[in-house]
Coordinates of C-alpha atoms in Angstrom, one line a residue:
M1 CA 51.7 26.3 -17.1
P2 CA 53.0 23.6 -14.7
L3 CA 56.2 24.5 -12.7
S4 CA 57.9 21.4 -14.1
T5 CA 57.2 22.6 -17.7
L6 CA 58.6 26.0 -17.0
F7 CA 61.8 24.5 -15.7
V8 CA 62.2 22.1 -18.6
G9 CA 61.7 25.1 -21.0
S10 CA 64.5 27.0 -19.2
L11 CA 66.7 23.9 -19.4
L12 CA 66.2 23.5 -23.1
F13 CA 66.9 27.2 -23.7
L14 CA 70.3 26.7 -21.9
Q15 CA 71.1 23.6 -23.8
V16 CA 70.9 25.3 -27.2
G17 CA 73.7 27.6 -26.1
A18 CA 71.9 30.9 -25.7
I19 CA 73.8 31.6 -22.5
P20 CA 77.5 31.2 -21.8
E21 CA 78.2 27.8 -20.1
R22 CA 79.8 29.5 -17.0
D23 CA 76.5 31.2 -16.3
N24 CA 74.4 28.1 -16.9
A25 CA 74.3 26.9 -13.3
A26 CA 73.3 30.2 -11.8
V27 CA 70.5 30.7 -14.4
L28 CA 69.3 27.2 -13.8
R29 CA 69.0 27.8 -10.1
R30 CA 67.0 30.9 -10.7
A31 CA 64.7 28.9 -13.0
C32 CA 64.1 26.2 -10.4
P33 CA 60.5 26.1 -9.1
D34 CA 59.7 26.8 -5.5
Y35 CA 59.6 23.5 -3.8
T36 CA 56.8 24.4 -1.5
S37 CA 54.6 24.7 -4.6
Y38 CA 56.4 21.9 -6.5
S39 CA 55.7 19.4 -3.7
Q40 CA 52.0 20.0 -3.9
T41 CA 51.8 18.7 -7.5
Q42 CA 52.3 15.2 -8.7
H43 CA 55.2 14.6 -11.1
G44 CA 56.3 11.6 -13.2
P45 CA 57.7 9.0 -13.6
Y46 CA 55.2 7.3 -11.4
S47 CA 55.8 4.2 -9.3
G48 CA 53.6 1.7 -11.2
G49 CA 52.3 0.3 -7.9
P50 CA 48.7 0.2 -6.7
L51 CA 49.0 3.8 -5.5
N52 CA 51.1 4.9 -8.5
L53 CA 53.0 7.4 -6.3
P54 CA 54.7 10.3 -8.1
F55 CA 58.4 11.1 -8.3
Q56 CA 58.9 14.3 -6.2
R57 CA 62.7 15.0 -6.4
P58 CA 63.7 18.3 -7.9
A59 CA 65.7 18.2 -11.1
P60 CA 69.4 17.6 -10.4
A61 CA 70.3 21.2 -11.1
C62 CA 67.8 22.3 -8.5
R63 CA 69.0 20.1 -5.7
T64 CA 70.6 21.9 -2.8
F65 CA 73.3 19.3 -2.2
S66 CA 74.5 16.1 -4.0
S67 CA 76.1 12.9 -2.8
P68 CA 76.9 9.9 -5.0
T69 CA 76.9 7.8 -1.9
V70 CA 73.3 8.7 -1.2
E71 CA 72.3 8.0 -4.8
K72 CA 73.9 4.5 -4.5
V73 CA 71.8 3.8 -1.3
I74 CA 68.7 4.9 -3.2
D75 CA 69.5 2.5 -6.0
D76 CA 70.4 -0.4 -3.7
V77 CA 67.3 -0.1 -1.5
T78 CA 64.7 0.6 -4.2
S79 CA 66.0 -2.3 -6.4
R80 CA 65.4 -4.7 -3.5
L81 CA 62.0 -3.4 -2.4
V82 CA 59.1 -5.6 -3.5
D83 CA 56.5 -2.8 -3.0
K84 CA 56.9 -0.3 -5.9
D85 CA 55.0 2.4 -4.0
L86 CA 57.2 1.9 -0.9
A87 CA 60.2 2.1 -3.2
Q88 CA 59.0 5.4 -4.7
L89 CA 58.3 6.9 -1.2
F90 CA 61.9 5.9 -0.1
R91 CA 63.3 7.3 -3.4
N92 CA 61.7 10.7 -2.6
A93 CA 62.1 10.7 1.2
F94 CA 65.7 9.5 1.8
P95 CA 67.4 12.4 -0.1
N96 CA 64.8 15.1 0.7
T97 CA 67.0 16.9 3.2
L98 CA 69.9 17.1 0.7
D99 CA 67.6 17.8 -2.3
T100 CA 65.7 20.7 -0.7
T101 CA 66.9 22.0 2.6
I102 CA 70.6 22.8 2.5
R103 CA 70.3 26.5 2.2
W104 CA 73.9 27.4 2.8
H105 CA 77.1 25.4 3.2
Q106 CA 80.8 26.3 3.2
N107 CA 83.2 23.4 3.4
G108 CA 86.0 25.2 5.3
T109 CA 88.2 25.8 2.2
G110 CA 86.5 29.0 1.1
T111 CA 83.9 27.3 -1.0
S112 CA 80.4 28.3 -0.2
S113 CA 77.0 27.4 -1.7
K114 CA 76.0 31.1 -1.4
R115 CA 77.8 34.3 -1.9
Q116 CA 79.0 35.5 1.5
S117 CA 78.8 39.0 3.0
K118 CA 81.8 40.3 5.0
R119 CA 80.0 40.3 8.3
D120 CA 80.6 38.0 11.3
T121 CA 83.5 36.2 9.6
S122 CA 85.3 36.0 13.0
V123 CA 83.1 33.2 14.2
W124 CA 81.6 31.8 11.0
N125 CA 84.8 30.2 9.8
G126 CA 85.6 26.6 8.8
A127 CA 82.8 24.3 7.7
Q128 CA 79.3 25.7 8.3
T129 CA 75.8 24.4 7.3
F130 CA 72.4 26.1 7.5
I131 CA 69.5 23.6 7.1
V132 CA 65.9 24.6 6.9
T133 CA 63.0 22.5 8.1
G134 CA 61.2 22.6 4.8
D135 CA 58.5 25.1 3.9
I136 CA 59.7 27.5 6.6
N137 CA 63.1 29.1 5.7
A138 CA 64.5 28.7 9.3
E139 CA 66.6 26.1 11.1
W140 CA 65.2 24.2 14.1
L141 CA 67.9 22.6 16.2
R142 CA 65.7 19.5 16.6
D143 CA 64.6 19.2 13.0
S144 CA 68.0 19.7 11.5
T145 CA 69.7 17.1 13.7
N146 CA 67.1 14.5 12.8
Q147 CA 67.2 15.5 9.1
L148 CA 70.9 14.5 9.1
T149 CA 70.6 11.2 11.0
N150 CA 70.4 8.9 8.0
Y151 CA 73.5 10.6 6.4
Q152 CA 75.6 10.2 9.6
K153 CA 76.0 6.5 8.7
L154 CA 77.5 7.4 5.3
A155 CA 79.8 10.2 6.5
S156 CA 82.8 8.1 7.2
N157 CA 83.0 7.1 3.5
D158 CA 81.8 10.3 1.9
K159 CA 83.9 13.4 2.6
S160 CA 81.2 15.8 1.3
L161 CA 78.7 14.4 3.8
Y162 CA 81.3 14.4 6.6
T163 CA 82.0 18.1 6.0
L164 CA 78.3 18.9 5.7
I165 CA 77.5 17.4 9.1
L166 CA 80.7 18.9 10.6
G167 CA 79.4 22.3 9.4
A168 CA 76.0 21.7 10.8
I169 CA 77.5 21.1 14.3
A170 CA 79.5 24.3 14.0
T171 CA 76.5 26.3 13.0
Q172 CA 74.4 24.9 15.8
S173 CA 77.2 25.8 18.2
E174 CA 77.0 29.4 17.3
Y175 CA 73.2 29.4 17.7
V176 CA 73.5 27.8 21.2
I177 CA 76.2 30.2 22.3
Q178 CA 74.3 33.3 21.4
S179 CA 70.7 32.3 22.1
P180 CA 70.5 29.0 24.1
Y181 CA 66.8 29.6 25.0
C182 CA 65.7 29.7 21.3
N183 CA 64.5 26.9 19.1
A184 CA 64.6 28.2 15.6
F185 CA 67.1 30.4 13.8
Q186 CA 67.6 32.7 10.8
P187 CA 70.3 32.1 8.2
P188 CA 73.7 33.4 9.4
S189 CA 74.3 36.9 8.1
V190 CA 77.6 35.7 6.5
S191 CA 75.5 33.5 4.2
G192 CA 74.1 36.5 2.4
I193 CA 70.5 35.0 2.7
Q194 CA 67.8 37.3 3.9
P195 CA 66.2 36.5 7.3
E196 CA 62.8 34.9 7.2
K197 CA 60.0 37.4 8.0
T198 CA 57.6 36.6 10.9
T199 CA 54.4 38.4 12.0
Q200 CA 54.5 37.0 15.6
V201 CA 54.5 39.5 18.4
D202 CA 56.5 38.1 21.3
T203 CA 57.8 39.4 24.6
V204 CA 60.7 37.2 25.6
H205 CA 63.3 37.3 28.3
P206 CA 66.2 37.2 27.8
A207 CA 66.0 39.3 24.7
Y208 CA 67.3 38.0 21.4
E209 CA 68.4 39.5 18.0
K210 CA 65.6 39.1 15.5
S211 CA 67.9 39.0 12.6
F212 CA 69.6 35.9 14.2
V213 CA 66.6 34.1 15.8
Y214 CA 63.4 33.1 14.0
E215 CA 61.5 32.0 17.2
C216 CA 62.6 31.8 20.8
K217 CA 60.6 29.1 22.5
Y218 CA 62.7 27.4 25.1
E219 CA 62.6 23.6 24.5
L220 CA 64.9 21.4 26.5
D221 CA 65.0 18.9 23.7
S222 CA 66.5 21.5 21.3
L223 CA 69.6 21.5 23.5
A224 CA 69.6 17.7 23.8
H225 CA 69.5 17.6 20.0
F226 CA 72.5 19.8 19.8
L227 CA 74.4 17.2 21.8
K228 CA 72.9 14.4 19.7
L229 CA 74.2 15.9 16.4
G230 CA 77.8 15.5 17.8
T231 CA 77.4 12.1 19.4
E232 CA 75.9 10.6 16.2
F233 CA 78.7 12.1 14.2
H234 CA 81.3 10.5 16.5
E235 CA 79.5 7.2 16.7
N236 CA 79.4 6.9 13.0
T237 CA 82.7 8.4 12.0
G238 CA 84.9 8.0 15.1
S239 CA 85.8 11.7 14.6
T240 CA 86.3 14.2 17.3
E241 CA 87.0 17.1 14.9
F242 CA 83.8 18.8 16.0
L243 CA 85.2 19.3 19.5
T244 CA 86.4 22.9 18.8
D245 CA 86.7 25.8 21.3
R246 CA 83.4 27.1 20.0
W247 CA 81.7 23.7 20.6
F248 CA 83.0 23.6 24.1
K249 CA 81.7 27.2 24.7
A250 CA 78.3 26.0 23.4
L251 CA 78.5 23.1 25.8
Q252 CA 79.2 25.3 28.8
T253 CA 76.3 27.6 27.7
L254 CA 74.0 24.6 27.5
L255 CA 75.1 23.5 31.1
D256 CA 74.5 27.0 32.5
T257 CA 71.1 27.0 30.9
I258 CA 69.9 23.7 32.2
D259 CA 71.3 24.6 35.7
A260 CA 69.2 27.8 35.6
Q261 CA 66.1 25.8 34.4
S262 CA 66.5 23.2 37.2
Q263 CA 65.6 25.8 39.8
P264 CA 62.1 25.7 41.5
T265 CA 59.5 28.5 41.3
F266 CA 59.8 29.2 45.0
N267 CA 63.0 29.1 47.2
S268 CA 63.5 27.4 50.5
Q269 CA 61.7 30.3 52.3
S270 CA 58.7 29.8 50.0
Q271 CA 59.4 33.1 48.2
F272 CA 58.9 33.4 44.4
V273 CA 62.1 33.5 42.4
S274 CA 61.9 34.9 38.9
N275 CA 63.0 32.5 36.1
Q276 CA 65.7 33.5 33.7
Y277 CA 63.3 32.8 30.8
T278 CA 59.8 34.1 30.2
F279 CA 57.7 34.1 27.1
Q280 CA 54.5 35.8 26.0
R281 CA 52.9 35.9 22.6
V282 CA 50.0 37.9 21.3
T283 CA 47.8 35.0 20.2
T284 CA 44.4 33.4 20.4
I285 CA 45.9 30.0 20.7
G286 CA 46.5 28.9 24.3
T287 CA 49.4 26.5 23.4
E288 CA 51.4 29.4 21.8
T289 CA 52.1 31.3 25.0
L290 CA 53.0 30.7 28.7
T291 CA 50.6 31.3 31.6
L292 CA 51.2 33.7 34.6
K293 CA 52.7 36.5 32.5
G294 CA 55.0 34.2 30.6
I295 CA 56.4 32.3 33.6
G296 CA 54.4 29.1 33.3
N297 CA 52.9 27.0 36.1
P298 CA 54.9 26.5 39.3
L299 CA 57.4 23.7 39.7
N300 CA 58.4 22.2 43.1
S301 CA 61.9 22.0 44.4
G302 CA 64.0 18.9 44.9
T303 CA 63.0 16.9 41.8
G304 CA 66.3 17.2 39.9
L305 CA 64.3 17.6 36.7
I306 CA 64.9 20.3 34.2
R307 CA 62.2 22.7 33.1
S308 CA 61.1 22.9 29.5
A309 CA 58.8 25.8 28.7
F310 CA 57.7 24.2 25.4
R311 CA 57.4 20.8 23.9
P312 CA 59.1 19.6 20.7
S313 CA 55.7 20.3 18.9
D314 CA 56.5 24.0 19.8
D315 CA 53.4 23.9 22.1
A316 CA 53.6 25.2 25.6
T317 CA 54.0 22.7 28.4
I318 CA 51.3 22.6 31.0
L319 CA 53.5 21.2 33.7
G320 CA 57.1 22.3 33.0
S321 CA 58.9 19.1 33.9
F322 CA 58.5 17.5 30.6
I323 CA 59.6 13.9 31.0
P324 CA 60.5 12.8 27.4
A325 CA 63.0 15.8 27.0
N326 CA 64.5 15.1 30.5
A327 CA 64.9 11.4 29.5
M328 CA 66.6 12.5 26.2
M329 CA 68.9 15.0 27.9
S330 CA 70.0 12.3 30.4
A331 CA 70.9 9.9 27.6
E332 CA 72.7 12.5 25.6
L333 CA 74.8 13.8 28.5
Q334 CA 76.0 10.2 29.1
K335 CA 76.7 9.7 25.4
I336 CA 78.7 12.9 25.0
A337 CA 80.7 12.0 28.2
K338 CA 81.8 8.8 26.4
V339 CA 82.9 10.9 23.4
L340 CA 85.0 13.2 25.5
K341 CA 86.6 10.2 27.3
K342 CA 87.6 8.7 24.0
A343 CA 88.9 12.1 22.8
G344 CA 91.2 12.4 25.9
G345 CA 92.2 15.4 27.8
H346 CA 88.7 16.1 29.2
D347 CA 88.3 13.5 31.9
D348 CA 87.0 15.8 34.6
L349 CA 84.4 17.3 32.3
A350 CA 83.4 13.8 31.0
D351 CA 82.9 12.6 34.6
E352 CA 80.8 15.6 35.4
L353 CA 78.6 15.0 32.3
E354 CA 78.2 11.3 33.1
Q355 CA 77.1 12.1 36.6
R356 CA 74.7 14.7 35.4
G357 CA 73.2 12.3 33.0
K358 CA 72.8 9.5 35.6
K359 CA 71.3 11.8 38.2
L360 CA 68.8 13.1 35.7
A361 CA 67.9 9.6 34.7
T362 CA 67.2 8.8 38.3
A363 CA 65.1 11.9 38.7
V364 CA 63.0 10.9 35.6
R365 CA 62.3 7.5 37.1
E366 CA 61.7 8.8 40.6
H367 CA 59.4 11.6 39.7
G368 CA 58.1 10.6 36.3
I369 CA 56.6 7.1 37.1
F370 CA 53.1 6.9 38.5
N371 CA 50.6 4.1 39.0
H372 CA 47.8 4.2 36.6
N373 CA 44.5 2.5 37.6
K374 CA 44.3 0.6 34.3
Y375 CA 47.8 0.2 33.0
G376 CA 49.9 -0.1 36.2
D377 CA 53.2 1.8 36.6
V378 CA 53.7 4.2 33.6
Y379 CA 55.7 7.2 32.7
A380 CA 53.8 10.5 32.8
F381 CA 54.1 13.0 30.0
E382 CA 54.6 16.1 32.3
V383 CA 54.9 16.5 36.1
D384 CA 55.3 19.5 38.5
G385 CA 56.9 17.9 41.5
Y386 CA 53.8 18.6 43.6
G387 CA 52.2 15.3 42.6
S388 CA 50.3 16.6 39.5
R389 CA 50.9 14.7 36.3
I390 CA 49.6 14.5 32.8
F391 CA 48.9 11.1 31.1
M392 CA 49.1 11.6 27.3
D393 CA 51.7 11.5 24.5
D394 CA 52.4 13.8 21.6
A395 CA 53.6 12.6 18.1
N396 CA 56.8 14.8 18.1
I397 CA 60.2 13.4 19.2
P398 CA 61.1 13.2 22.0
S399 CA 57.9 11.5 23.2
L400 CA 57.1 8.7 25.6
L401 CA 56.7 6.3 22.7
S402 CA 60.2 7.2 21.6
L403 CA 62.0 6.4 24.9
P404 CA 63.8 3.4 23.5
Y405 CA 64.6 5.3 20.3
L406 CA 66.2 8.0 22.4
G407 CA 68.4 5.4 24.1
F408 CA 66.9 6.0 27.6
L409 CA 65.7 2.5 28.1
D410 CA 65.2 -0.9 26.3
A411 CA 61.9 -1.4 24.5
S412 CA 61.4 -4.6 26.7
D413 CA 61.3 -2.5 29.9
K414 CA 58.1 -3.4 31.7
I415 CA 57.1 0.2 32.6
Y416 CA 57.7 1.3 29.1
Q417 CA 55.5 -1.5 27.8
N418 CA 52.8 -0.4 30.2
T419 CA 53.3 3.2 29.0
R420 CA 53.2 2.1 25.4
K421 CA 49.8 0.3 25.9
M422 CA 48.4 3.5 27.5
I423 CA 49.5 5.9 24.8
T424 CA 48.5 3.8 21.9
D425 CA 45.0 3.4 23.3
K426 CA 42.2 6.0 23.0
S427 CA 41.1 5.4 26.6
G428 CA 44.6 6.1 27.9
N429 CA 45.8 8.9 25.6
P430 CA 43.4 11.7 24.6
Y431 CA 45.7 12.4 21.6
Y432 CA 45.5 8.9 20.2
L433 CA 43.2 9.6 17.2
E434 CA 41.3 7.1 15.2
G435 CA 39.2 7.4 12.0
P436 CA 38.1 5.2 9.1
D437 CA 41.2 6.2 7.0
F438 CA 44.0 6.8 9.4
H439 CA 45.0 6.5 13.1
G440 CA 47.9 7.3 15.3
I441 CA 49.2 9.8 17.9
G442 CA 48.6 13.4 17.2
G443 CA 48.7 16.3 19.6
P444 CA 47.3 19.8 20.3
H445 CA 49.5 21.5 17.7
I446 CA 47.3 20.6 14.7
G447 CA 44.0 19.7 16.4
L448 CA 41.7 16.8 17.3
E449 CA 41.3 15.2 13.9
N450 CA 44.9 14.9 12.7
A451 CA 47.4 12.1 13.6
W452 CA 51.0 12.3 12.7
P453 CA 52.8 9.8 10.4
M454 CA 55.9 10.3 12.6
S455 CA 54.2 8.7 15.5
L456 CA 53.5 5.5 13.4
L457 CA 57.1 5.4 12.3
V458 CA 58.4 5.6 15.9
Q459 CA 55.8 2.9 16.8
A460 CA 57.3 0.7 14.1
Q461 CA 60.9 1.4 15.2
T462 CA 60.1 0.5 18.8
S463 CA 58.1 -2.7 18.0
D464 CA 59.3 -6.3 17.8
N465 CA 56.1 -7.4 16.1
D466 CA 56.3 -7.9 12.4
T467 CA 52.6 -7.3 11.8
E468 CA 52.5 -4.1 13.8
I469 CA 55.7 -2.8 12.1
M470 CA 54.2 -3.3 8.6
E471 CA 50.8 -2.0 9.5
C472 CA 52.4 1.3 10.7
I473 CA 54.6 1.6 7.6
N474 CA 51.7 0.8 5.2
L475 CA 49.5 3.4 6.9
V476 CA 52.2 6.0 6.2
R477 CA 52.6 4.8 2.7
D478 CA 48.9 4.9 2.0
S479 CA 48.5 8.4 3.3
S480 CA 51.5 9.8 1.4
L481 CA 49.6 10.3 -1.9
L482 CA 51.9 13.1 -3.1
G483 CA 54.9 10.8 -2.7
L484 CA 56.1 12.6 0.4
V485 CA 55.5 12.1 4.1
H486 CA 53.3 14.8 5.6
E487 CA 53.3 16.4 9.1
S488 CA 49.8 15.2 9.9
I489 CA 46.9 13.4 8.3
N490 CA 43.2 13.9 8.9
V491 CA 42.0 10.5 10.3
T492 CA 38.6 10.7 8.4
N493 CA 40.1 11.8 5.1
I494 CA 43.7 11.0 4.1
K495 CA 43.6 13.5 1.3
E496 CA 43.6 16.3 4.0
Y497 CA 47.0 16.9 5.4
T498 CA 49.3 19.6 6.8
R499 CA 52.6 20.4 5.1
S500 CA 53.5 18.8 1.8
W501 CA 57.1 19.7 2.5
F502 CA 58.3 18.6 6.0
S503 CA 61.8 17.1 5.7
W504 CA 62.0 15.7 9.3
A505 CA 59.0 13.4 8.7
N506 CA 60.6 12.1 5.4
S507 CA 63.9 11.5 7.2
V508 CA 62.2 9.4 9.9
F509 CA 60.4 7.4 7.2
A510 CA 63.7 6.6 5.5
Q511 CA 65.3 5.8 8.8
T512 CA 62.4 3.4 9.6
L513 CA 62.7 1.5 6.3
L514 CA 66.5 1.3 6.7
K515 CA 66.1 -0.2 10.2
V516 CA 63.7 -2.8 8.8
A517 CA 66.1 -3.5 5.9
R518 CA 68.9 -4.1 8.5
E519 CA 66.9 -6.1 11.1
R520 CA 63.9 -7.7 9.3
P521 CA 64.7 -7.7 5.6
H522 CA 62.0 -10.3 4.8
L523 CA 59.3 -7.8 5.6
I524 CA 60.2 -5.5 2.7
F525 CA 62.6 -7.4 0.4
G526 CA 60.9 -10.8 0.3
E527 CA 61.5 -14.2 2.0
D528 CA 65.1 -15.2 2.6
A529 CA 66.3 -11.7 1.8
E530 CA 69.7 -10.7 3.1
P531 CA 70.0 -7.8 5.6
Y532 CA 71.0 -4.5 4.1
S533 CA 73.0 -1.9 6.0
I534 CA 74.3 1.5 4.9

């Protein structure tokens, strides 16, 4: 029997009064189908467009968070969209984070979405929010920040979204304070949710608490995304309420971490110096562990760049000075400096952060730009300070393609344009994958036949060419046959994909469509259409 039929049967049973009304909500939640399975099956009502895309939102009683403001945006945008399939994809994608991934939220007044245990209440007070990535019941700092980006713009007029995001910042603060080298986290014990089980066998230094951490891959962009969650909140609401003592402690932990990861492999006497962080995994996949007994390849001194052991794909770096993450960190340090200056009372710290950001940006340009024999001056993907560099790009954000999206430079920048030509060309980027059904940037994480819709969406967001923008969006639409945006698509057969439920990709799709609606409404709403902003 289909999952949707089972749920409808449970709903009808409740409606006839077989269970007391006060217990209805709890019973309904227990009757809700698992969304990992639900997302792999098509459900009506269908779009009525050429692709006839399905409706993939859970029943209202099964949604993990609700916002009337979000529902209004869905109605406003879909009523304007000419393309019925594009409208259905937006209808499913824009609320996907709220519908499916808010596993625990307390609003700071004692109200929680889950029954709390009595442990750890000393730090888990006020608003808190635990957000999973989708089909894995763990929170990635990077994913959760990006999953909330679209709702940041609505938070100033929607108190529930405001508190949700405020709680997300507070929860991320606790993660950074306790385990700044880790990328993915378990639900807080105070939530009463059982930790996600993992079969991975890792040897990591510094050690971490497995009931607190899901995976401990040190990724510089994870820390940059922690800053981004706060800067976006301030930029959209004007609020500095997130600047608590715990947030400042997390900030100091972050600064201590990037200072430690700015050190070279050998000191001035050419002696090896152990890094604070090492990682080894029992695996047959080379990208899942670090070389040299978990240390990684050597990095030279004097670059001013910060090491990142892993990429945002969760794949190990080859050369640890990962340029996109350094670019992102430089931008976010300068952005958070502006927030602190507006908040007042933190001028010295704000000046320090601003200088750190500017110096890092200079280091990225000084050590990350090389002359390519075909494309001219371009940004390398990874460097080591010894002159070695890797020319490629990966679909995950931050990437070289996303440098304007990150706020590091303007899309018109000549070196960026050279870089863009290189990484969207098979002869310049080994992970630019092409097939009869699909094309785009992929990466080693999935393999040599799968490109990522996310790369096409970033390509659209960083383009000023109407044709290119719509080609990218339509490729994503045509490959999202389940009505949801996938992690990756096989370039020779769009029916083969990875991850039916991947909330970050759906968030980037909605973000892309909203950017077009704001800046180029004629492309999706029809000629002479007025711009639409949320």
